[in-house]
Amino acid sequence: MGRFDLKSHKRIWILICGVILYIALFFTLTVLRYKAFFSYEWEDLAHMNGAYWNVSQGNMIGFIKFLFQDNTHDVVHIAPIMFVISAIYFFVPHIYTLFFVVTLSLAIAAVPIYFIGMKLLKNDNAALLFSIAYLLYAPKNIFNFLDGDTSIFLIPLLLFTFYAVLAGNKVWFVVCSILVMLCKTETPVYIIVFALYFLIKQQEFHKIPNKMYLTMGGIAGVLFVLNIFFFQLLSEEDICYSCRGSSFICAVSFVATYPILDMLSDIQIQSLLKMVFPVVFFPVFTAEIFLGLPSLLAFILAGDFVHQRAHYLAGFVPAIFIGSIYFVRRLYVKFWTQFSPALAAIIFLGCLFSNFTDHIIGGPYPVAEGFIPDIRFLDVRNLYDKRFYVMDDEDKIAWRMIRMIPKDPNIAISASGDLLAPLSSRKKLIEFLDDDYDYYNVDYILIHNKYMYMGAGHYFWDGVRMDAELEKLLANNDWVLIAQEGTFYLFRRK
């Protein structure tokens, strides 16, 4: 990807320090958030960690169970990159590994941004300012909260793909393109868009022959069709299950019928503004912004742009920073060569300032989706708000209960939806009240008799039914209540 002497590049060391500090900060915050039982999708986090853990233990049956147990939408995404991440779990089979991989992925994206800046701007200071600005860019930090959705890995991979082409490195272009295609059902589309972009601008990207762009774009097209086929085969929902109209035909009709601004809700408009405001709208005036077109389409088509769907905009982040760098290059070419550090500094300040403003992307489900009993987070707009990270008395009780359950991964557990994640590193975990499974066919049952829905993170709940199930368990001679504190109940099979 290019050679450099670290000893003669002080700016590289500054960048490395920035990456390390980012990882240390957000890994710590993510762990604190996890300990405080805050999640936008408790079920998804449990399914992700359970799938990775089972693969790392060679338990493919357990992996399939966890994969097909995503009953939130009855969908099975095609994401082979999960096996790459599971390889890391082989060495450290813990949910913290998932948190670390996500934070690391977001952090190392600053590296290709630095080298893209160096290639295009020919200025060390401007390149460094862009890379540090990316680390400070607050809207992307919400992805640390999205429980390992594989779309997040698009951010570093798309940036590395772009730099590979700039550097004329064919091998890395192919490797990074393949990894992008493996991220999720729809991610091959990004390589199709990138390949078209490189072909249109072939004079600038001539170091790699056009036939390679055509080949990778063609492979991506075939893989996308296959992914759609297997998605439809394995899932109960349509590929556009989260789109307006909940079907592909309705989604296409919607795009063809309405002007873009009429398609967007207030939350979507606010989210877009939060994405482009820190970079002073620079990328909006460039063709490179269309590198994020697949992400923008998913974002526009989203039925409700709620907190847990913020990952729809993950593929838009690389386009924002590539576009910003191109905007600065075009300005300094026209006016003044030394202008680039000053413009990069403006973006740096914008990204720094974004940390002190409302920068959380998305919003809660509309009231029509159900009453919100946990209102603690409704007015939170900044990721650094301590409410995300401080354990309350109920959280401490939950952890005491969890520690009473033997760590043996062969012990089967059934638990309330909001308690699933800490218990998911095992072969069998079932969500209590999920009628698709026999949630009594386990060794332990952990119940939290309190609905924790906060506008995101739907899970199986029925208060009346939960009370009835508790009465049934307390009267059942096959089960013994080994601990009860507050609204938490822990049962063990006799």
mmCIF file with all atom_site columns, N, CA and C in Angstrom, residues 29-85:
data_model
loop_
_atom_site.group_PDB
_atom_site.id
_atom_site.type_symbol
_atom_site.label_atom_id
_atom_site.label_alt_id
_atom_site.label_comp_id
_atom_site.label_asym_id
_atom_site.label_entity_id
_atom_site.label_seq_id
_atom_site.pdbx_PDB_ins_code
_atom_site.Cartn_x
_atom_site.Cartn_y
_atom_site.Cartn_z
_atom_site.occupancy
_atom_site.B_iso_or_equiv
_atom_site.pdbx_formal_charge
_atom_site.auth_seq_id
_atom_site.auth_comp_id
_atom_site.auth_asym_id
_atom_site.auth_atom_id
_atom_site.pdbx_PDB_model_num
ATOM 1   N N  . LEU A 1 29 ? -15.952 3.328   27.015 1.00 0.00 ? 29 LEU A N  1
ATOM 2   C CA . LEU A 1 29 ? -17.339 3.785   27.065 1.00 0.00 ? 29 LEU A CA 1
ATOM 3   C C  . LEU A 1 29 ? -18.307 2.666   26.665 1.00 0.00 ? 29 LEU A C  1
ATOM 4   N N  . THR A 1 30 ? -17.913 1.861   25.678 1.00 0.00 ? 30 THR A N  1
ATOM 5   C CA . THR A 1 30 ? -18.780 0.773   25.238 1.00 0.00 ? 30 THR A CA 1
ATOM 6   C C  . THR A 1 30 ? -18.940 -0.278  26.328 1.00 0.00 ? 30 THR A C  1
ATOM 7   N N  . VAL A 1 31 ? -17.850 -0.578  27.026 1.00 0.00 ? 31 VAL A N  1
ATOM 8   C CA . VAL A 1 31 ? -17.923 -1.541  28.133 1.00 0.00 ? 31 VAL A CA 1
ATOM 9   C C  . VAL A 1 31 ? -18.800 -0.996  29.259 1.00 0.00 ? 31 VAL A C  1
ATOM 10  N N  . LEU A 1 32 ? -18.649 0.284   29.572 1.00 0.00 ? 32 LEU A N  1
ATOM 11  C CA . LEU A 1 32 ? -19.480 0.895   30.612 1.00 0.00 ? 32 LEU A CA 1
ATOM 12  C C  . LEU A 1 32 ? -20.948 0.878   30.205 1.00 0.00 ? 32 LEU A C  1
ATOM 13  N N  . ARG A 1 33 ? -21.205 1.158   28.951 1.00 0.00 ? 33 ARG A N  1
ATOM 14  C CA . ARG A 1 33 ? -22.575 1.122   28.433 1.00 0.00 ? 33 ARG A CA 1
ATOM 15  C C  . ARG A 1 33 ? -23.161 -0.288  28.556 1.00 0.00 ? 33 ARG A C  1
ATOM 16  N N  . TYR A 1 34 ? -22.345 -1.278  28.244 1.00 0.00 ? 34 TYR A N  1
ATOM 17  C CA . TYR A 1 34 ? -22.767 -2.677  28.346 1.00 0.00 ? 34 TYR A CA 1
ATOM 18  C C  . TYR A 1 34 ? -23.061 -3.057  29.794 1.00 0.00 ? 34 TYR A C  1
ATOM 19  N N  . LYS A 1 35 ? -22.202 -2.629  30.718 1.00 0.00 ? 35 LYS A N  1
ATOM 20  C CA . LYS A 1 35 ? -22.402 -2.942  32.134 1.00 0.00 ? 35 LYS A CA 1
ATOM 21  C C  . LYS A 1 35 ? -23.653 -2.271  32.686 1.00 0.00 ? 35 LYS A C  1
ATOM 22  N N  . ALA A 1 36 ? -24.008 -1.117  32.086 1.00 0.00 ? 36 ALA A N  1
ATOM 23  C CA . ALA A 1 36 ? -25.216 -0.406  32.506 1.00 0.00 ? 36 ALA A CA 1
ATOM 24  C C  . ALA A 1 36 ? -26.454 -0.923  31.777 1.00 0.00 ? 36 ALA A C  1
ATOM 25  N N  . PHE A 1 37 ? -26.290 -2.002  30.990 1.00 0.00 ? 37 PHE A N  1
ATOM 26  C CA . PHE A 1 37 ? -27.388 -2.653  30.265 1.00 0.00 ? 37 PHE A CA 1
ATOM 27  C C  . PHE A 1 37 ? -28.086 -1.708  29.278 1.00 0.00 ? 37 PHE A C  1
ATOM 28  N N  . PHE A 1 38 ? -27.322 -0.741  28.738 1.00 0.00 ? 38 PHE A N  1
ATOM 29  C CA . PHE A 1 38 ? -27.937 0.090   27.708 1.00 0.00 ? 38 PHE A CA 1
ATOM 30  C C  . PHE A 1 38 ? -27.613 -0.510  26.346 1.00 0.00 ? 38 PHE A C  1
ATOM 31  N N  . SER A 1 39 ? -28.644 -0.669  25.529 1.00 0.00 ? 39 SER A N  1
ATOM 32  C CA . SER A 1 39 ? -28.453 -1.152  24.163 1.00 0.00 ? 39 SER A CA 1
ATOM 33  C C  . SER A 1 39 ? -29.631 -0.704  23.325 1.00 0.00 ? 39 SER A C  1
ATOM 34  N N  . TYR A 1 40 ? -29.356 -0.368  22.073 1.00 0.00 ? 40 TYR A N  1
ATOM 35  C CA . TYR A 1 40 ? -30.445 -0.046  21.158 1.00 0.00 ? 40 TYR A CA 1
ATOM 36  C C  . TYR A 1 40 ? -31.098 -1.316  20.621 1.00 0.00 ? 40 TYR A C  1
ATOM 37  N N  . GLU A 1 41 ? -30.413 -2.470  20.770 1.00 0.00 ? 41 GLU A N  1
ATOM 38  C CA . GLU A 1 41 ? -30.968 -3.749  20.319 1.00 0.00 ? 41 GLU A CA 1
ATOM 39  C C  . GLU A 1 41 ? -30.369 -4.873  21.158 1.00 0.00 ? 41 GLU A C  1
ATOM 40  N N  . TRP A 1 42 ? -30.977 -5.168  22.311 1.00 0.00 ? 42 TRP A N  1
ATOM 41  C CA . TRP A 1 42 ? -30.455 -6.225  23.174 1.00 0.00 ? 42 TRP A CA 1
ATOM 42  C C  . TRP A 1 42 ? -30.406 -7.563  22.440 1.00 0.00 ? 42 TRP A C  1
ATOM 43  N N  . GLU A 1 43 ? -31.459 -7.860  21.704 1.00 0.00 ? 43 GLU A N  1
ATOM 44  C CA . GLU A 1 43 ? -31.517 -9.147  20.994 1.00 0.00 ? 43 GLU A CA 1
ATOM 45  C C  . GLU A 1 43 ? -30.410 -9.255  19.952 1.00 0.00 ? 43 GLU A C  1
ATOM 46  N N  . ASP A 1 44 ? -30.227 -8.197  19.160 1.00 0.00 ? 44 ASP A N  1
ATOM 47  C CA . ASP A 1 44 ? -29.209 -8.240  18.106 1.00 0.00 ? 44 ASP A CA 1
ATOM 48  C C  . ASP A 1 44 ? -27.813 -8.412  18.687 1.00 0.00 ? 44 ASP A C  1
ATOM 49  N N  . LEU A 1 45 ? -27.533 -7.715  19.793 1.00 0.00 ? 45 LEU A N  1
ATOM 50  C CA . LEU A 1 45 ? -26.219 -7.853  20.422 1.00 0.00 ? 45 LEU A CA 1
ATOM 51  C C  . LEU A 1 45 ? -26.000 -9.290  20.884 1.00 0.00 ? 45 LEU A C  1
ATOM 52  N N  . ALA A 1 46 ? -27.024 -9.881  21.488 1.00 0.00 ? 46 ALA A N  1
ATOM 53  C CA . ALA A 1 46 ? -26.905 -11.272 21.943 1.00 0.00 ? 46 ALA A CA 1
ATOM 54  C C  . ALA A 1 46 ? -26.712 -12.224 20.775 1.00 0.00 ? 46 ALA A C  1
ATOM 55  N N  . HIS A 1 47 ? -27.456 -12.002 19.684 1.00 0.00 ? 47 HIS A N  1
ATOM 56  C CA . HIS A 1 47 ? -27.337 -12.881 18.519 1.00 0.00 ? 47 HIS A CA 1
ATOM 57  C C  . HIS A 1 47 ? -25.955 -12.767 17.877 1.00 0.00 ? 47 HIS A C  1
ATOM 58  N N  . MET A 1 48 ? -25.456 -11.534 17.769 1.00 0.00 ? 48 MET A N  1
ATOM 59  C CA . MET A 1 48 ? -24.129 -11.321 17.179 1.00 0.00 ? 48 MET A CA 1
ATOM 60  C C  . MET A 1 48 ? -23.062 -12.032 18.004 1.00 0.00 ? 48 MET A C  1
ATOM 61  N N  . ASN A 1 49 ? -23.028 -11.733 19.297 1.00 0.00 ? 49 ASN A N  1
ATOM 62  C CA . ASN A 1 49 ? -22.005 -12.330 20.147 1.00 0.00 ? 49 ASN A CA 1
ATOM 63  C C  . ASN A 1 49 ? -22.149 -13.845 20.191 1.00 0.00 ? 49 ASN A C  1
ATOM 64  N N  . GLY A 1 50 ? -23.393 -14.332 20.260 1.00 0.00 ? 50 GLY A N  1
ATOM 65  C CA . GLY A 1 50 ? -23.609 -15.778 20.286 1.00 0.00 ? 50 GLY A CA 1
ATOM 66  C C  . GLY A 1 50 ? -23.119 -16.460 19.032 1.00 0.00 ? 50 GLY A C  1
ATOM 67  N N  . ALA A 1 51 ? -23.346 -15.826 17.881 1.00 0.00 ? 51 ALA A N  1
ATOM 68  C CA . ALA A 1 51 ? -22.894 -16.403 16.619 1.00 0.00 ? 51 ALA A CA 1
ATOM 69  C C  . ALA A 1 51 ? -21.370 -16.451 16.560 1.00 0.00 ? 51 ALA A C  1
ATOM 70  N N  . TYR A 1 52 ? -20.712 -15.338 16.903 1.00 0.00 ? 52 TYR A N  1
ATOM 71  C CA . TYR A 1 52 ? -19.243 -15.301 16.888 1.00 0.00 ? 52 TYR A CA 1
ATOM 72  C C  . TYR A 1 52 ? -18.660 -16.313 17.861 1.00 0.00 ? 52 TYR A C  1
ATOM 73  N N  . TRP A 1 53 ? -19.233 -16.362 19.059 1.00 0.00 ? 53 TRP A N  1
ATOM 74  C CA . TRP A 1 53 ? -18.716 -17.276 20.083 1.00 0.00 ? 53 TRP A CA 1
ATOM 75  C C  . TRP A 1 53 ? -18.848 -18.728 19.626 1.00 0.00 ? 53 TRP A C  1
ATOM 76  N N  . ASN A 1 54 ? -19.992 -19.092 19.081 1.00 0.00 ? 54 ASN A N  1
ATOM 77  C CA . ASN A 1 54 ? -20.207 -20.474 18.659 1.00 0.00 ? 54 ASN A CA 1
ATOM 78  C C  . ASN A 1 54 ? -19.275 -20.881 17.531 1.00 0.00 ? 54 ASN A C  1
ATOM 79  N N  . VAL A 1 55 ? -19.058 -19.987 16.571 1.00 0.00 ? 55 VAL A N  1
ATOM 80  C CA . VAL A 1 55 ? -18.123 -20.308 15.488 1.00 0.00 ? 55 VAL A CA 1
ATOM 81  C C  . VAL A 1 55 ? -16.714 -20.493 16.045 1.00 0.00 ? 55 VAL A C  1
ATOM 82  N N  . SER A 1 56 ? -16.303 -19.618 16.946 1.00 0.00 ? 56 SER A N  1
ATOM 83  C CA . SER A 1 56 ? -14.948 -19.707 17.512 1.00 0.00 ? 56 SER A CA 1
ATOM 84  C C  . SER A 1 56 ? -14.742 -20.994 18.296 1.00 0.00 ? 56 SER A C  1
ATOM 85  N N  . GLN A 1 57 ? -15.843 -21.565 18.802 1.00 0.00 ? 57 GLN A N  1
ATOM 86  C CA . GLN A 1 57 ? -15.762 -22.822 19.557 1.00 0.00 ? 57 GLN A CA 1
ATOM 87  C C  . GLN A 1 57 ? -15.985 -24.041 18.667 1.00 0.00 ? 57 GLN A C  1
ATOM 88  N N  . GLY A 1 58 ? -16.135 -23.807 17.359 1.00 0.00 ? 58 GLY A N  1
ATOM 89  C CA . GLY A 1 58 ? -16.358 -24.901 16.427 1.00 0.00 ? 58 GLY A CA 1
ATOM 90  C C  . GLY A 1 58 ? -17.761 -25.463 16.499 1.00 0.00 ? 58 GLY A C  1
ATOM 91  N N  . ASN A 1 59 ? -18.678 -24.738 17.108 1.00 0.00 ? 59 ASN A N  1
ATOM 92  C CA . ASN A 1 59 ? -20.051 -25.208 17.283 1.00 0.00 ? 59 ASN A CA 1
ATOM 93  C C  . ASN A 1 59 ? -20.927 -24.606 16.187 1.00 0.00 ? 59 ASN A C  1
ATOM 94  N N  . MET A 1 60 ? -20.884 -25.189 15.010 1.00 0.00 ? 60 MET A N  1
ATOM 95  C CA . MET A 1 60 ? -21.619 -24.637 13.871 1.00 0.00 ? 60 MET A CA 1
ATOM 96  C C  . MET A 1 60 ? -23.124 -24.781 14.033 1.00 0.00 ? 60 MET A C  1
ATOM 97  N N  . ILE A 1 61 ? -23.569 -25.795 14.750 1.00 0.00 ? 61 ILE A N  1
ATOM 98  C CA . ILE A 1 61 ? -25.006 -25.938 14.999 1.00 0.00 ? 61 ILE A CA 1
ATOM 99  C C  . ILE A 1 61 ? -25.490 -24.786 15.864 1.00 0.00 ? 61 ILE A C  1
ATOM 100 N N  . GLY A 1 62 ? -24.688 -24.454 16.882 1.00 0.00 ? 62 GLY A N  1
ATOM 101 C CA . GLY A 1 62 ? -25.023 -23.310 17.724 1.00 0.00 ? 62 GLY A CA 1
ATOM 102 C C  . GLY A 1 62 ? -25.018 -22.017 16.946 1.00 0.00 ? 62 GLY A C  1
ATOM 103 N N  . PHE A 1 63 ? -24.074 -21.895 16.005 1.00 0.00 ? 63 PHE A N  1
ATOM 104 C CA . PHE A 1 63 ? -24.016 -20.699 15.156 1.00 0.00 ? 63 PHE A CA 1
ATOM 105 C C  . PHE A 1 63 ? -25.291 -20.556 14.336 1.00 0.00 ? 63 PHE A C  1
ATOM 106 N N  . ILE A 1 64 ? -25.726 -21.662 13.739 1.00 0.00 ? 64 ILE A N  1
ATOM 107 C CA . ILE A 1 64 ? -26.939 -21.631 12.911 1.00 0.00 ? 64 ILE A CA 1
ATOM 108 C C  . ILE A 1 64 ? -28.156 -21.281 13.763 1.00 0.00 ? 64 ILE A C  1
ATOM 109 N N  . LYS A 1 65 ? -28.204 -21.823 14.988 1.00 0.00 ? 65 LYS A N  1
ATOM 110 C CA . LYS A 1 65 ? -29.335 -21.513 15.874 1.00 0.00 ? 65 LYS A CA 1
ATOM 111 C C  . LYS A 1 65 ? -29.380 -20.031 16.201 1.00 0.00 ? 65 LYS A C  1
ATOM 112 N N  . PHE A 1 66 ? -28.227 -19.468 16.540 1.00 0.00 ? 66 PHE A N  1
ATOM 113 C CA . PHE A 1 66 ? -28.183 -18.052 16.866 1.00 0.00 ? 66 PHE A CA 1
ATOM 114 C C  . PHE A 1 66 ? -28.517 -17.203 15.642 1.00 0.00 ? 66 PHE A C  1
ATOM 115 N N  . LEU A 1 67 ? -28.016 -17.623 14.476 1.00 0.00 ? 67 LEU A N  1
ATOM 116 C CA . LEU A 1 67 ? -28.243 -16.860 13.252 1.00 0.00 ? 67 LEU A CA 1
ATOM 117 C C  . LEU A 1 67 ? -29.727 -16.819 12.909 1.00 0.00 ? 67 LEU A C  1
ATOM 118 N N  . PHE A 1 68 ? -30.386 -17.960 13.047 1.00 0.00 ? 68 PHE A N  1
ATOM 119 C CA . PHE A 1 68 ? -31.789 -18.041 12.664 1.00 0.00 ? 68 PHE A CA 1
ATOM 120 C C  . PHE A 1 68 ? -32.732 -17.649 13.803 1.00 0.00 ? 68 PHE A C  1
ATOM 121 N N  . GLN A 1 69 ? -32.167 -17.269 14.931 1.00 0.00 ? 69 GLN A N  1
ATOM 122 C CA . GLN A 1 69 ? -32.991 -16.894 16.067 1.00 0.00 ? 69 GLN A CA 1
ATOM 123 C C  . GLN A 1 69 ? -33.267 -15.393 16.076 1.00 0.00 ? 69 GLN A C  1
ATOM 124 N N  . ASP A 1 70 ? -32.872 -14.660 15.021 1.00 0.00 ? 70 ASP A N  1
ATOM 125 C CA . ASP A 1 70 ? -33.136 -13.221 14.952 1.00 0.00 ? 70 ASP A CA 1
ATOM 126 C C  . ASP A 1 70 ? -34.599 -13.012 14.599 1.00 0.00 ? 70 ASP A C  1
ATOM 127 N N  . ASN A 1 71 ? -35.439 -13.089 15.609 1.00 0.00 ? 71 ASN A N  1
ATOM 128 C CA . ASN A 1 71 ? -36.879 -13.006 15.369 1.00 0.00 ? 71 ASN A CA 1
ATOM 129 C C  . ASN A 1 71 ? -37.400 -11.580 15.334 1.00 0.00 ? 71 ASN A C  1
ATOM 130 N N  . THR A 1 72 ? -36.501 -10.610 15.496 1.00 0.00 ? 72 THR A N  1
ATOM 131 C CA . THR A 1 72 ? -36.954 -9.221  15.470 1.00 0.00 ? 72 THR A CA 1
ATOM 132 C C  . THR A 1 72 ? -37.607 -8.915  14.142 1.00 0.00 ? 72 THR A C  1
ATOM 133 N N  . HIS A 1 73 ? -37.017 -9.385  13.059 1.00 0.00 ? 73 HIS A N  1
ATOM 134 C CA . HIS A 1 73 ? -37.575 -9.150  11.728 1.00 0.00 ? 73 HIS A CA 1
ATOM 135 C C  . HIS A 1 73 ? -37.725 -10.446 10.938 1.00 0.00 ? 73 HIS A C  1
ATOM 136 N N  . ASP A 1 74 ? -37.339 -11.581 11.522 1.00 0.00 ? 74 ASP A N  1
ATOM 137 C CA . ASP A 1 74 ? -37.348 -12.853 10.804 1.00 0.00 ? 74 ASP A CA 1
ATOM 138 C C  . ASP A 1 74 ? -36.527 -12.760 9.524  1.00 0.00 ? 74 ASP A C  1
ATOM 139 N N  . VAL A 1 75 ? -35.321 -12.231 9.665  1.00 0.00 ? 75 VAL A N  1
ATOM 140 C CA . VAL A 1 75 ? -34.440 -12.084 8.511  1.00 0.00 ? 75 VAL A CA 1
ATOM 141 C C  . VAL A 1 75 ? -33.094 -12.749 8.804  1.00 0.00 ? 75 VAL A C  1
ATOM 142 N N  . VAL A 1 76 ? -32.430 -13.192 7.748  1.00 0.00 ? 76 VAL A N  1
ATOM 143 C CA . VAL A 1 76 ? -31.100 -13.771 7.858  1.00 0.00 ? 76 VAL A CA 1
ATOM 144 C C  . VAL A 1 76 ? -30.199 -13.056 6.860  1.00 0.00 ? 76 VAL A C  1
ATOM 145 N N  . HIS A 1 77 ? -29.378 -12.147 7.340  1.00 0.00 ? 77 HIS A N  1
ATOM 146 C CA . HIS A 1 77 ? -28.480 -11.418 6.455  1.00 0.00 ? 77 HIS A CA 1
ATOM 147 C C  . HIS A 1 77 ? -27.307 -12.303 6.031  1.00 0.00 ? 77 HIS A C  1
ATOM 148 N N  . ILE A 1 78 ? -26.858 -12.110 4.818  1.00 0.00 ? 78 ILE A N  1
ATOM 149 C CA . ILE A 1 78 ? -25.698 -12.832 4.296  1.00 0.00 ? 78 ILE A CA 1
ATOM 150 C C  . ILE A 1 78 ? -24.465 -12.006 4.633  1.00 0.00 ? 78 ILE A C  1
ATOM 151 N N  . ALA A 1 79 ? -23.689 -12.447 5.621  1.00 0.00 ? 79 ALA A N  1
ATOM 152 C CA . ALA A 1 79 ? -22.536 -11.672 6.093  1.00 0.00 ? 79 ALA A CA 1
ATOM 153 C C  . ALA A 1 79 ? -21.360 -12.605 6.396  1.00 0.00 ? 79 ALA A C  1
ATOM 154 N N  . PRO A 1 80 ? -20.689 -13.104 5.356  1.00 0.00 ? 80 PRO A N  1
ATOM 155 C CA . PRO A 1 80 ? -19.573 -14.037 5.570  1.00 0.00 ? 80 PRO A CA 1
ATOM 156 C C  . PRO A 1 80 ? -18.416 -13.451 6.371  1.00 0.00 ? 80 PRO A C  1
ATOM 157 N N  . ILE A 1 81 ? -18.335 -12.104 6.437  1.00 0.00 ? 81 ILE A N  1
ATOM 158 C CA . ILE A 1 81 ? -17.238 -11.493 7.201  1.00 0.00 ? 81 ILE A CA 1
ATOM 159 C C  . ILE A 1 81 ? -17.319 -11.889 8.678  1.00 0.00 ? 81 ILE A C  1
ATOM 160 N N  . MET A 1 82 ? -18.478 -12.398 9.093  1.00 0.00 ? 82 MET A N  1
ATOM 161 C CA . MET A 1 82 ? -18.610 -12.862 10.473 1.00 0.00 ? 82 MET A CA 1
ATOM 162 C C  . MET A 1 82 ? -17.594 -13.948 10.800 1.00 0.00 ? 82 MET A C  1
ATOM 163 N N  . PHE A 1 83 ? -17.229 -14.754 9.795  1.00 0.00 ? 83 PHE A N  1
ATOM 164 C CA . PHE A 1 83 ? -16.258 -15.813 10.042 1.00 0.00 ? 83 PHE A CA 1
ATOM 165 C C  . PHE A 1 83 ? -14.856 -15.240 10.259 1.00 0.00 ? 83 PHE A C  1
ATOM 166 N N  . VAL A 1 84 ? -14.573 -14.102 9.631  1.00 0.00 ? 84 VAL A N  1
ATOM 167 C CA . VAL A 1 84 ? -13.285 -13.434 9.844  1.00 0.00 ? 84 VAL A CA 1
ATOM 168 C C  . VAL A 1 84 ? -13.205 -12.936 11.287 1.00 0.00 ? 84 VAL A C  1
ATOM 169 N N  . ILE A 1 85 ? -14.289 -12.340 11.754 1.00 0.00 ? 85 ILE A N  1
ATOM 170 C CA . ILE A 1 85 ? -14.322 -11.824 13.126 1.00 0.00 ? 85 ILE A CA 1
ATOM 171 C C  . ILE A 1 85 ? -14.291 -12.970 14.131 1.00 0.00 ? 85 ILE A C  1
#
